[in-house]
XYZ file of C-alpha atoms in Angstrom:
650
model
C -28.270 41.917 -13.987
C -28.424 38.434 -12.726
C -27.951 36.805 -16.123
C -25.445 38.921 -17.540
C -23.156 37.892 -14.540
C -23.830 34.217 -15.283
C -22.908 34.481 -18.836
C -19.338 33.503 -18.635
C -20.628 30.512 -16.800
C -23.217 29.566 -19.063
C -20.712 30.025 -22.254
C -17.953 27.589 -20.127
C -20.729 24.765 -19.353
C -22.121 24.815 -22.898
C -18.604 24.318 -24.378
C -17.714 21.631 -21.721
C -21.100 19.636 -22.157
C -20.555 20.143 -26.004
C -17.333 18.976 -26.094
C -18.215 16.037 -23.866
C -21.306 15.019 -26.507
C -18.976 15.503 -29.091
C -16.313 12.632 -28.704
C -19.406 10.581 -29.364
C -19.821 12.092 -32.775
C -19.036 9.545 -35.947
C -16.779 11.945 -38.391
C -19.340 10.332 -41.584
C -22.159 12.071 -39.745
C -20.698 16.019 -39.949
C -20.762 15.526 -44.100
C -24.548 14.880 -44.383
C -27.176 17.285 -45.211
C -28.216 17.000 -41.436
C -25.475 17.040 -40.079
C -24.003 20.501 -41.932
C -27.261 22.030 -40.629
C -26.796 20.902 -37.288
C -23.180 22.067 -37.188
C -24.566 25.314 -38.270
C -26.804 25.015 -35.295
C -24.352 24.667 -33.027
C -22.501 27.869 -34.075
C -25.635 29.456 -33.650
C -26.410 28.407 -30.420
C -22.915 29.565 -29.637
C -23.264 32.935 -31.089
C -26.443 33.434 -28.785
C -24.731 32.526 -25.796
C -21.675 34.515 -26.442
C -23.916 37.985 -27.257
C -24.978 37.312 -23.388
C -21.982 39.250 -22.483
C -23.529 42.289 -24.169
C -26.752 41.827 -23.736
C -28.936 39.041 -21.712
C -32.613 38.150 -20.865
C -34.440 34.980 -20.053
C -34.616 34.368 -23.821
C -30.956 34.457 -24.523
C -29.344 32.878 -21.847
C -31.330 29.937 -22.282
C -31.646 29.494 -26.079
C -28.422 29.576 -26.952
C -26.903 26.773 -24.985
C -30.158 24.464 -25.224
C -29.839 25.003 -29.203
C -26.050 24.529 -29.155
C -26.369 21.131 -27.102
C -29.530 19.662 -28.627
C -27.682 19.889 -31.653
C -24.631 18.396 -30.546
C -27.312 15.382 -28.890
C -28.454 15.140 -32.420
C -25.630 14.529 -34.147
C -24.448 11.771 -31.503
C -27.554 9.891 -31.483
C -28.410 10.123 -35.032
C -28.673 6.862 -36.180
C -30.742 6.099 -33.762
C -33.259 9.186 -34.242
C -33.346 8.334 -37.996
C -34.776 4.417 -37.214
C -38.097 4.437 -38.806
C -40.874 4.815 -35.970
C -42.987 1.638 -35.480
C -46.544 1.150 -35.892
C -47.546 2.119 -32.104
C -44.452 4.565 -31.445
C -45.150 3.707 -27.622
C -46.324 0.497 -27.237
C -48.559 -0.166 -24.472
C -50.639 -3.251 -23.524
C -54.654 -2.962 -22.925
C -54.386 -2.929 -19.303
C -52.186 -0.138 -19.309
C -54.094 1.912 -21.984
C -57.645 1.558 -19.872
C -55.938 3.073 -17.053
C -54.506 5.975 -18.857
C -57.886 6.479 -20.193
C -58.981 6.151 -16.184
C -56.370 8.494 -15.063
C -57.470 11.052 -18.033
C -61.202 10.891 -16.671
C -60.244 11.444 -12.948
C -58.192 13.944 -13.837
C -60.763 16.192 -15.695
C -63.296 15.768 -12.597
C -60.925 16.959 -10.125
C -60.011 19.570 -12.286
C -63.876 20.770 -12.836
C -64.736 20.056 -8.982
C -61.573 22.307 -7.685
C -62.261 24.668 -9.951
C -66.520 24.762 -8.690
C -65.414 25.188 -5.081
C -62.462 27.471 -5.433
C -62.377 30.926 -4.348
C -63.669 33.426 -7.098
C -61.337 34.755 -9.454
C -58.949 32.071 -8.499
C -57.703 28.479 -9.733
C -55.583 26.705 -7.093
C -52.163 25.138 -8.449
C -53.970 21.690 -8.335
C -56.084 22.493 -10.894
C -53.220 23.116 -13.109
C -51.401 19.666 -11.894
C -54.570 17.584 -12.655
C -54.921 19.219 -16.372
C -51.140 18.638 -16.860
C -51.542 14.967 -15.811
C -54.474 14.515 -17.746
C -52.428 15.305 -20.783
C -49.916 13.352 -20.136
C -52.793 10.396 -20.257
C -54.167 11.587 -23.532
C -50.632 11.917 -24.845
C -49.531 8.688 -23.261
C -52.484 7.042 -26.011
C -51.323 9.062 -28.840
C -48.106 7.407 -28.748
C -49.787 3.677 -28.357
C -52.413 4.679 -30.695
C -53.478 1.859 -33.281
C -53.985 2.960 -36.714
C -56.155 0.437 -37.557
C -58.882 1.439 -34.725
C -60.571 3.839 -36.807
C -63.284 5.491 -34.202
C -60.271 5.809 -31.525
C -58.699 8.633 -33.472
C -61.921 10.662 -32.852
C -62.170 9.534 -29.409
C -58.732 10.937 -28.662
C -59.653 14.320 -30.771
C -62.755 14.981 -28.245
C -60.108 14.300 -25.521
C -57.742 16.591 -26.666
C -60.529 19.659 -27.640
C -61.799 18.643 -24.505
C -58.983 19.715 -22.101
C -58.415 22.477 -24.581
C -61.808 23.909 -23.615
C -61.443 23.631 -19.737
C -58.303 24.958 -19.865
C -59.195 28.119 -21.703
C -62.866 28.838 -20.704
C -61.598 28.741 -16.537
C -59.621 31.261 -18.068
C -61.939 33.352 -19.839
C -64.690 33.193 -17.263
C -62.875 33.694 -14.179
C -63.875 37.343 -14.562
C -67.679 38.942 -16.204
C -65.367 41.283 -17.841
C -62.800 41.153 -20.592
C -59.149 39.764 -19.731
C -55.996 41.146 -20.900
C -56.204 44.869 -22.225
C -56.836 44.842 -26.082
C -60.191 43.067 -25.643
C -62.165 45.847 -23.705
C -61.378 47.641 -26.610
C -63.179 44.788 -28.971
C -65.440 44.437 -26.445
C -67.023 48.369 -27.209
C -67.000 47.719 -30.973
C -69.321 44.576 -30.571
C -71.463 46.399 -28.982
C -71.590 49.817 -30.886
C -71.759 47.473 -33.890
C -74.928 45.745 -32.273
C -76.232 49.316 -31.620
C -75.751 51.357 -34.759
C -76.380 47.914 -37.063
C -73.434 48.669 -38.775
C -69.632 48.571 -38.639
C -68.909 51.670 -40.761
C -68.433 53.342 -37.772
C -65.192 55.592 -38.488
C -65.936 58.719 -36.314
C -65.711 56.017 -33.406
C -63.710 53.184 -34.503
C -61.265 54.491 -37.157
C -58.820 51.851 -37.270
C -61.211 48.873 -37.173
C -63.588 49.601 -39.540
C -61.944 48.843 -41.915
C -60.565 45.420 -40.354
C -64.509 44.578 -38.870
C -64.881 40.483 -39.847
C -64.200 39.130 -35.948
C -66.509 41.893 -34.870
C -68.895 41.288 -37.588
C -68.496 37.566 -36.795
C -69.171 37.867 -33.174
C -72.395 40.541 -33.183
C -74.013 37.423 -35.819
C -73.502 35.433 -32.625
C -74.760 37.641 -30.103
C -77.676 38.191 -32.377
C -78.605 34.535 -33.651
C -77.757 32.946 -29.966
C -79.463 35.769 -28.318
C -75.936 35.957 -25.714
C -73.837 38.751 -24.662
C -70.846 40.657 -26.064
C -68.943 38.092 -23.583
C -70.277 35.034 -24.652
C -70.190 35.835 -28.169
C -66.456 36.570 -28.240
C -65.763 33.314 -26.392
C -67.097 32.052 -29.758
C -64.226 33.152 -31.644
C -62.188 31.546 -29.098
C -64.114 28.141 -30.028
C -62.982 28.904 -33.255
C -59.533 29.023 -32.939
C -59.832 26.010 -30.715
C -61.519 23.730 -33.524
C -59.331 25.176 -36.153
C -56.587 23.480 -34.794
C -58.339 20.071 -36.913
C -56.679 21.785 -39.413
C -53.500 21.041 -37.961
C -54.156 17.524 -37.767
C -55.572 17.244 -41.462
C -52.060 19.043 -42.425
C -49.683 16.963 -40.085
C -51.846 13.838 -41.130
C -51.226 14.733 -45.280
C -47.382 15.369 -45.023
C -46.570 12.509 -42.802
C -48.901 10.140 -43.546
C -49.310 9.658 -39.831
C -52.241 9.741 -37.499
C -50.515 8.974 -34.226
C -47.684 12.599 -35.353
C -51.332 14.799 -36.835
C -53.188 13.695 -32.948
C -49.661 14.233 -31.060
C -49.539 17.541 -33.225
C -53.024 18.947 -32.097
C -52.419 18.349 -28.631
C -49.240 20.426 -28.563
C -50.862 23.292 -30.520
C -54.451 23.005 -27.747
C -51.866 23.113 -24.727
C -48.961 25.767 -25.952
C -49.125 29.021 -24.073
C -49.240 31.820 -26.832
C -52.239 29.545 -28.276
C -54.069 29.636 -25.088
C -53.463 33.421 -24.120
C -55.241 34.455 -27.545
C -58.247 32.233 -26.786
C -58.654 33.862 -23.220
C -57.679 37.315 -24.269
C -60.199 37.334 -27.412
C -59.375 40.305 -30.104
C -59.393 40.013 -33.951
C -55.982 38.636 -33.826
C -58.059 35.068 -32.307
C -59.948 35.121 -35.770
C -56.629 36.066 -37.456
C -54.993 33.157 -36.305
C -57.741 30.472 -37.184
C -57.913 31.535 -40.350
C -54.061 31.551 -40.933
C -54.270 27.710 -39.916
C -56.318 26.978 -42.249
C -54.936 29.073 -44.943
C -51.691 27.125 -44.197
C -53.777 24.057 -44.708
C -54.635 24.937 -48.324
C -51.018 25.748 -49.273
C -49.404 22.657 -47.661
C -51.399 19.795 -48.534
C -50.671 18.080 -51.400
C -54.187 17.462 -53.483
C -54.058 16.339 -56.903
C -57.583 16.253 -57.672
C -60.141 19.701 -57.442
C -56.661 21.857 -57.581
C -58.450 24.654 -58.780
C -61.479 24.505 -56.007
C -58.633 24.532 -53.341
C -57.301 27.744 -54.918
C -59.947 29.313 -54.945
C -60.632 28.705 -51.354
C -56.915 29.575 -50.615
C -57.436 33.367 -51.952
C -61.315 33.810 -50.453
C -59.189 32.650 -46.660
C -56.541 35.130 -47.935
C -59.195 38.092 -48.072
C -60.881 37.408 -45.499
C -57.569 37.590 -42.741
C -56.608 40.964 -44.377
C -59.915 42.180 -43.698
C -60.038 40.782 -40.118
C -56.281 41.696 -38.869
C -53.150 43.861 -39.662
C -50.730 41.564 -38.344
C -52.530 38.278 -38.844
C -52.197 39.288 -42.461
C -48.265 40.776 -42.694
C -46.973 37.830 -41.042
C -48.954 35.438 -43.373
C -47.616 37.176 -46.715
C -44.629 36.405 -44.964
C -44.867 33.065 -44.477
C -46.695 32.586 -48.227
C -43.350 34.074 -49.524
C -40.950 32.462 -47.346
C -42.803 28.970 -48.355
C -41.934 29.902 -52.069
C -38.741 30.343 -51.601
C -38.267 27.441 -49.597
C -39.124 25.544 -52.660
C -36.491 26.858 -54.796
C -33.762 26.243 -52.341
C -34.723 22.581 -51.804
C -34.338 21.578 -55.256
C -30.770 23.528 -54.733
C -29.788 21.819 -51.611
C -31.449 18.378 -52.758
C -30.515 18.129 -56.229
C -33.874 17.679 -56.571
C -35.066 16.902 -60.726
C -38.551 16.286 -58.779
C -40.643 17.233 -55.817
C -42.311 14.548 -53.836
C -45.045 16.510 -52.871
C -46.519 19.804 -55.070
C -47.184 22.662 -52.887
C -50.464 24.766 -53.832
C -48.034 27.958 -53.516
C -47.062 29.615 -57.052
C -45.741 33.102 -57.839
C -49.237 34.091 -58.912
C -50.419 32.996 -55.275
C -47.823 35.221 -53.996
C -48.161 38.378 -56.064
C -51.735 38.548 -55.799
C -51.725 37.869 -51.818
C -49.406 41.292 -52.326
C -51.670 42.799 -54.417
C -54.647 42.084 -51.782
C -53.182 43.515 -48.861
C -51.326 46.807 -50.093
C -55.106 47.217 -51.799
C -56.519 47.315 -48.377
C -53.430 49.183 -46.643
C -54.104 51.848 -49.157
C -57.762 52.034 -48.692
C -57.897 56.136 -48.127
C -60.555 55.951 -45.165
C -57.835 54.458 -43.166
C -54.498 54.355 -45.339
C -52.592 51.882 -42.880
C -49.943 51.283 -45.202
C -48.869 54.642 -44.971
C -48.586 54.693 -41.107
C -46.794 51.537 -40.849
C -44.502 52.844 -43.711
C -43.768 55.688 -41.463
C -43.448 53.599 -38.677
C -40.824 51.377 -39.995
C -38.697 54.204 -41.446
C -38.920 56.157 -37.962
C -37.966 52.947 -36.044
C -35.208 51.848 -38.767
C -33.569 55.799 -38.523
C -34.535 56.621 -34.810
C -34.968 53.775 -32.959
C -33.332 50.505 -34.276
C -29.546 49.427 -32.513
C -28.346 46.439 -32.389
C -29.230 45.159 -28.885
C -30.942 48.229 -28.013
C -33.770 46.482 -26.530
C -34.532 47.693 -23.185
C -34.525 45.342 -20.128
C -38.236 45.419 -18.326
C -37.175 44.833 -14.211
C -39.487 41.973 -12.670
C -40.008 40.069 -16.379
C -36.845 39.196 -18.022
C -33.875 39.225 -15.218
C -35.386 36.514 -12.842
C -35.152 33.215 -11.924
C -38.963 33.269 -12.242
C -38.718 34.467 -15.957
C -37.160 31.453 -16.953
C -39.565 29.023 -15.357
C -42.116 31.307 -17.349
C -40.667 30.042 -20.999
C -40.053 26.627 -19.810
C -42.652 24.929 -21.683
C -41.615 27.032 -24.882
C -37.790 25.400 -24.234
C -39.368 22.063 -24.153
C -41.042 22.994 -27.627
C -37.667 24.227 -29.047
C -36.047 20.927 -27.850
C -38.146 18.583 -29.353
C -38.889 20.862 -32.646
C -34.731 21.445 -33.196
C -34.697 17.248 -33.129
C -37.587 17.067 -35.597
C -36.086 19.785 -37.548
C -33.006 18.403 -37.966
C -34.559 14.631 -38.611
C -36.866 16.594 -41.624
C -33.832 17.347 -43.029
C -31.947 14.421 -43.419
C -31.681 13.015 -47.143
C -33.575 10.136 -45.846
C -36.106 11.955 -44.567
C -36.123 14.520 -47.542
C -39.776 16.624 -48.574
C -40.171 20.281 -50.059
C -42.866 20.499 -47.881
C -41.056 20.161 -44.775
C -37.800 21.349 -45.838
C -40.578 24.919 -47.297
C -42.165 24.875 -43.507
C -38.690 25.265 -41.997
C -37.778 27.903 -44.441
C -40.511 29.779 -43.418
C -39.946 29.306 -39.391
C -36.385 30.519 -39.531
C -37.614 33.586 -41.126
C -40.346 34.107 -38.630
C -38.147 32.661 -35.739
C -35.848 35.670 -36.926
C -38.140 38.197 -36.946
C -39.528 37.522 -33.932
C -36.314 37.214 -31.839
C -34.026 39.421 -33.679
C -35.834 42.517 -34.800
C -36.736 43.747 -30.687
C -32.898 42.801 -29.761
C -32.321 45.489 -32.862
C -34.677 47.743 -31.698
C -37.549 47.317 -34.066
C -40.693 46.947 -31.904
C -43.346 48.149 -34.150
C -44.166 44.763 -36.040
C -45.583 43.693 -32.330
C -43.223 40.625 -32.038
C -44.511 39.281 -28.932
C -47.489 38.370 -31.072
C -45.646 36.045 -33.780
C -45.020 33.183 -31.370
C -48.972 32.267 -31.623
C -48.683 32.032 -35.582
C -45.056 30.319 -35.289
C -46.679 27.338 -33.407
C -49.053 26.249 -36.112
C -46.235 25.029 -38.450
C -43.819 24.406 -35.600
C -46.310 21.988 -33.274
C -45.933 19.340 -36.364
C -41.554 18.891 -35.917
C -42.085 19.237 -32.243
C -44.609 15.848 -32.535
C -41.466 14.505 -34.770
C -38.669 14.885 -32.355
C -41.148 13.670 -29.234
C -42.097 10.464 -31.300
C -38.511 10.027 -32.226
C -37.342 10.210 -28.567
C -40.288 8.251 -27.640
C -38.951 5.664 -30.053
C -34.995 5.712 -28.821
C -36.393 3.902 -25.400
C -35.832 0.098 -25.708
C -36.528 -0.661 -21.698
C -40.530 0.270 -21.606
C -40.029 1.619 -18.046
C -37.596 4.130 -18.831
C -39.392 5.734 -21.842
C -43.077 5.857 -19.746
C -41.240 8.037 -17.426
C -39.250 10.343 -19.597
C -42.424 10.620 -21.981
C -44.637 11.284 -19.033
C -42.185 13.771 -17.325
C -41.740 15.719 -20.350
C -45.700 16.075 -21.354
C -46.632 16.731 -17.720
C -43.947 19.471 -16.985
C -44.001 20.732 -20.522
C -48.001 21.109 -20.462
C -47.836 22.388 -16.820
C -45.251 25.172 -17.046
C -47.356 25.831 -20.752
C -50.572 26.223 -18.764
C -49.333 28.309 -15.503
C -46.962 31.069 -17.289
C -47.912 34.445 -17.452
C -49.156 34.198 -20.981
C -51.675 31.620 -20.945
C -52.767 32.716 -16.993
C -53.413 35.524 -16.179
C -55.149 35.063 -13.176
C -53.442 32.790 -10.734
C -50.221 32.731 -10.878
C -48.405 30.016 -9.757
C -45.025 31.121 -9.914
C -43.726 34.778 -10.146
C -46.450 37.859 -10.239
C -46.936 38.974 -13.761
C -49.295 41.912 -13.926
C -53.197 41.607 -12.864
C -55.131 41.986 -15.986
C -58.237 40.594 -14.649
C -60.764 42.745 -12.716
C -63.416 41.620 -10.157
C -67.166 42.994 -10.079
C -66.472 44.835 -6.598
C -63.344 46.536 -8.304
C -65.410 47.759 -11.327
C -68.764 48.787 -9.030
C -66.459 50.730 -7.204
C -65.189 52.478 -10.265
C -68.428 53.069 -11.875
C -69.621 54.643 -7.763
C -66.847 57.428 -8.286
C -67.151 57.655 -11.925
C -70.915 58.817 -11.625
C -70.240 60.659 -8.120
C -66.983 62.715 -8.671
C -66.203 64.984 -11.940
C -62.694 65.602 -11.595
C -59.648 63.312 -12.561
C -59.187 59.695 -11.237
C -56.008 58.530 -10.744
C -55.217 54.411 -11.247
C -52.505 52.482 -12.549
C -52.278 53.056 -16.624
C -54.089 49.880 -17.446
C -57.139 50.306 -14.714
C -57.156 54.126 -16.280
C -56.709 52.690 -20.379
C -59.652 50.046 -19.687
C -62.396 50.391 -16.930
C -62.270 54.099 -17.186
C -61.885 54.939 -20.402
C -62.508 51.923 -22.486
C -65.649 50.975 -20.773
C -67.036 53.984 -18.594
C -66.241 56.384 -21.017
C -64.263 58.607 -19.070
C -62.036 61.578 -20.125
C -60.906 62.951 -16.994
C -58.077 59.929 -16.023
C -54.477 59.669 -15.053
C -52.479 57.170 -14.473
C -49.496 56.692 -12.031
C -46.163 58.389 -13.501
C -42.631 57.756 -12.493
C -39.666 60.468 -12.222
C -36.615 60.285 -13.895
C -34.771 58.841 -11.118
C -37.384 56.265 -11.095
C -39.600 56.961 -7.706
C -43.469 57.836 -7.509
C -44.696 61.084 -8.738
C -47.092 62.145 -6.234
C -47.433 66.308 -7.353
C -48.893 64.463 -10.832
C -52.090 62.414 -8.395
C -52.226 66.211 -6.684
C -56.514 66.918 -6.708
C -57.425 63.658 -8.370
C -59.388 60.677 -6.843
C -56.411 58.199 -6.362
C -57.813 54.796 -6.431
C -55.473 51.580 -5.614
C -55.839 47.588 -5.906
C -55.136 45.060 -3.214
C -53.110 43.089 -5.939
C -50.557 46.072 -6.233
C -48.731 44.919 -3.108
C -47.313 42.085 -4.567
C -48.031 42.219 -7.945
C -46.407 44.577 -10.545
C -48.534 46.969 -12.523
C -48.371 49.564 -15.649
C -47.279 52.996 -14.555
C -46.601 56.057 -16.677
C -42.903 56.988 -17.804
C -39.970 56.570 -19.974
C -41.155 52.855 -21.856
C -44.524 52.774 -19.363
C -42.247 49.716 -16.714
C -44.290 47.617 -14.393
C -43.634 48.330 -10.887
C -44.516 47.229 -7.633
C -45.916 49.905 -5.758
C -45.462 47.385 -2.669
C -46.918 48.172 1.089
C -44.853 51.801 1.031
C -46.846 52.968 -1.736
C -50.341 52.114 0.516
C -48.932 53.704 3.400
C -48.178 56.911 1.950
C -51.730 56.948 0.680
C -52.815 56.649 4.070
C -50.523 58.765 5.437
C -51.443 61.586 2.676
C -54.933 60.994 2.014
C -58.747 60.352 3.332
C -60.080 56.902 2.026
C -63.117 57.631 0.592
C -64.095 53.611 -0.408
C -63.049 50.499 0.110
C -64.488 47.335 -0.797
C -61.229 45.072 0.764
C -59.984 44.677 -3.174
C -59.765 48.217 -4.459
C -59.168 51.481 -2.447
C -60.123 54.840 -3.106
C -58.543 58.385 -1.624
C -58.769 61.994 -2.134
């Protein structure tokens, strides 16, 4: 293991750069609130790195030294990061402003026009580069932005959503089918819902009929637009685009800032786990608008039509248990967490007052309880008792600490970290902002609440699969996490932004950091799917000659087909109904088990060489089957179709 082997090293430069950074450290500094937290920090950070010599993955051996020394930067440069931002937090002159606005526009065309004339199914790395640049020019006005232009701040929103949408739809239309996996799925119930004219439809879809509101939502559409099952779902992602203005109204309340609520939205439109739930459209997409806004609601601090907001808090509440499972555990969660959060501020703070009054009370919270284990007990589909289960089984059976398993080709590569780059950029600038919300100065419940409830779900999400508890999906928290995380990100950007004194220096560290942060947000193998830039993550995107041929041996042959276990989940028996399927297995010793494909139809993609995919086995790894597994097809078999992207033997 690559990074296990550089652990030591890691560990010895994190102590050395540490050290260095900390001669700079005023003594006065360690004893304020801050300061405590960022020494607490830094022993985290430390802790992470050290548990590399146990365990490692792309995660680990990168967190813990980036929080251990951003925390350390902190402390050094703390005066400075506490100096109140000024009006424009980057100032730029009107000449330079037009051609930002210039650049953004040029950008966007070449961007469109590559994507016209490029190959199908494909969007060439400069596509990426021009969107990445173009955000950097939208982000570059932010941070100049006037507050006293009033129509500029809805200029720059339409800018923002703009990119958003390019980025996303390229995405979501590369392919007439659904990307990802889970979608196919939703894909079926739209239309059975459509067909029937109902989504009581338990024989079929047990599980979500009783979670039906994105499906619901989405067959309206089809219906009152007169579109198909795939444009209607990219409707839902439209939704969770726009609801990121809710982001902005919430950054915009607490900070009193428009230039932080704009520099906010951007960073939530162009963050990968955002982006991949948009393209990969399930109920979770409508799960995650509607937690935005229900965060909205609680954080805002309205003193007039209390009650109306309350009321719209619990009807937002309802309606994301009724549309997802996890949408709703990790928001009664985070509605907890927040309460908490309050009571250990006015601990911490000595506070006789809050600032701000957060809509969350213990009747918010007990009756957000009360509405989901009502639904999780709901005896056509009693959910609550399966998860029950599954948390007890995991706990007893599976749970160790560091028992996660490694997956070969994803989390021991040099590739793998250039694939969380843009989320290390986020934890950079949100550790600074964290730490700056903090400070006495800076004190708020609201903000010292919000990071209350992002260490809990920062735990959960990290911790619980090192432990061994997988069942709570972690790898789906990160997309919820953002929402109230984008907001101390904006803070520690604008508060480096501010540190620059020579103009030319801070254009090019701000520029740098927005156009490799948005770049490596936009290219990984969460947010695309489809053309990777770097690495080969998994195919989950199938052409129209892939699926005709599928569909020619489906209706032609009656025995079993043999694919890879996400071409056999999804094509076959997602979409062409089909029973008779197998998927690739694995031995124990890890090698090809060809006496399992024996009197099937074996059918293999193009992409395979080079590209891992989903084979059965002990924790179902991604392989690549590489140019040996094609030749032993060939060797072994008659090739029965071929269409130059998908093969098919017998």
């Amino acid at each position: 293991m690559i990074f296990k082997e550089l652990a030591p090293i890691v560990i010895a430069l994190t102590l050395l750069i540490s050290i260095f950074v900390a001669k700079k450290i005023d003594k006065f500094v360690i004893y304020t609130i801050d300061g405590k937290f960022a020494i607490i920090g830094t022993a985290l950070g430390l802790l992470i790195s050290s548990l590399n010599l146990i365990y490692s993955n792309n995660y680990m051996i990168t967190l813990g030294p980036l929080i251990t020394i951003t925390c350390m930067i902190y402390l050094s440069n703390r005066d400075k990061l506490l100096v109140e931002n000024k009006e424009n937090i980057f100032k730029l002159n009107e000449k330079s402003r037009n051609i930002t606005r210039i650049v953004y526009w040029i950008c966007i065309t070449i961007a469109l026009l590559v994507y016209q004339f490029a190959e199908t199914y494909y969007r060439p790395p400069i596509f990426f580069v021009s969107i990445s640049i173009a955000v950097a020019s939208v982000g570059l006005e932010i941070l100049s932005f006037d507050d006293q232009k009033y129509i500029e701040k809805y200029i720059l929103l339409s800018k923002i959503f703009l990119v958003s949408l390019i980025v996303r739809f390229s995405a979501y239309f590369i392919s007439p089918y659904p990307v990802g996996s889970d979608p196919w799925a939703h894909a079926e119930i739209i239309k059975d819902i459509l067909a029937f004219g109902t989504s009581n439809l338990h024989q079929i879809h047990e599980y979500y009929s009783n979670y039906p509101i994105m499906h619901i939502f989405a067959s309206i559409s089809s219906i009152l637009g007169n579109i198909s099952t795939k444009e209607s779902m990219a409707i839902v992602g439209i939704i969770l685009v726009f609801s990121t203005l809710f982001v902005f109204l919430t950054v915009k309340s607490i900070t009193n800032s428009i230039n932080l609520a704009l520099l906010s939205t951007l960073l939530i439109n162009l963050s990968d786990f955002h982006i991949q739930w948009s393209v990969q459209v399930i109920a979770m997409t409508f799960g995650i608008a509607l937690y935005t806004i229900i965060m909205y609601f609680l954080l805002i601090n309205k003193k007039n039509h209390r009650a109306i907001y309350k009321v719209f808090l619990i009807l937002f509440i309802a309606l994301i248990i009724w549309t997802h499972t996890i949408s709703s555990f990790i928001l009664i969660i985070s509605i907890i967490s927040l309460y908490i959060g309050q009571s250990i501020y006015d601990l911490i703070y000595k506070a006789q007052y809050h600032k701000t009054k957060l809509t969350i009370t213990s009747t918010i919270c007990i009756l957000s309880i009360a509405i989901l284990i009502f639904h999780w007990m709901d005896p056509k589909y009693p959910f609550f008792d399966s998860v029950t289960n599954g948390l007890i089984d995991s706990l007893t059976n599976e749970a160790s600490f560091l028992g996660r398993e490694s997956m070969p080709n994803s989390e021991d590569s040099w590739n793998s970290i250039l694939n969380i780059l843009g989320f290390l950029i986020f934890v950079f600038l949100g550790t600074i902002g964290s730490l700056h919300g903090l400070a006495k100065k800076e004190k708020c419940n609201t903000k010292f609440s919000m990071l209350v409830m992002l260490t809990v779900l920062f735990f959960i999400f990290f911790a619980f699969p090192v432990m061994g508890i997988r069942n709570i999906v972690p790898y789906r928290w990160p997309a919820f996490i953002y929402i109230t995380f984008v907001p101390f990100a904006a803070i520690g950007f604008s508060k480096i932004a501010n540190m620059f004194t020579i103009k030319k220096y801070g254009f090019i560290i701000i520029s740098s950091l927005l156009i490799i942060g948005s770049f490596f947000m936009i290219t990984n193998s969460f947010a695309n799917m489809d053309s990777p830039v770097y690495g080969n993550n998994q195919k989950m995107v199938w052409t129209d000659s892939e699926i005709s041929l599928y569909e020619a041996i489906n209706k032609s042959y009656e025995g079993y087909i043999t694919s890879d276990l996400q071409t056999r989940e999804r094509p076959f028996q997602t979409y062409l109904k089909r029973d008779l399927s197998n998927d690739y297995q694995i031995t124990v010793e890890g090698s090809i088990d060809w006496n399992n494909m024996t009197g099937s139809i074996v059918t293999w993609r193009k992409c395979s060489l080079r590209r891992p995919v989903q084979v059965g086995g002990q924790g179902t790894p991604e392989i690549v089957l590489g140019e040996n597994f094609e030749e032993d097809l060939n060797k072994n078999y008659n090739l029965i179709n071929n269409n130059g992207n998908v093969k098919a033997y017998i």
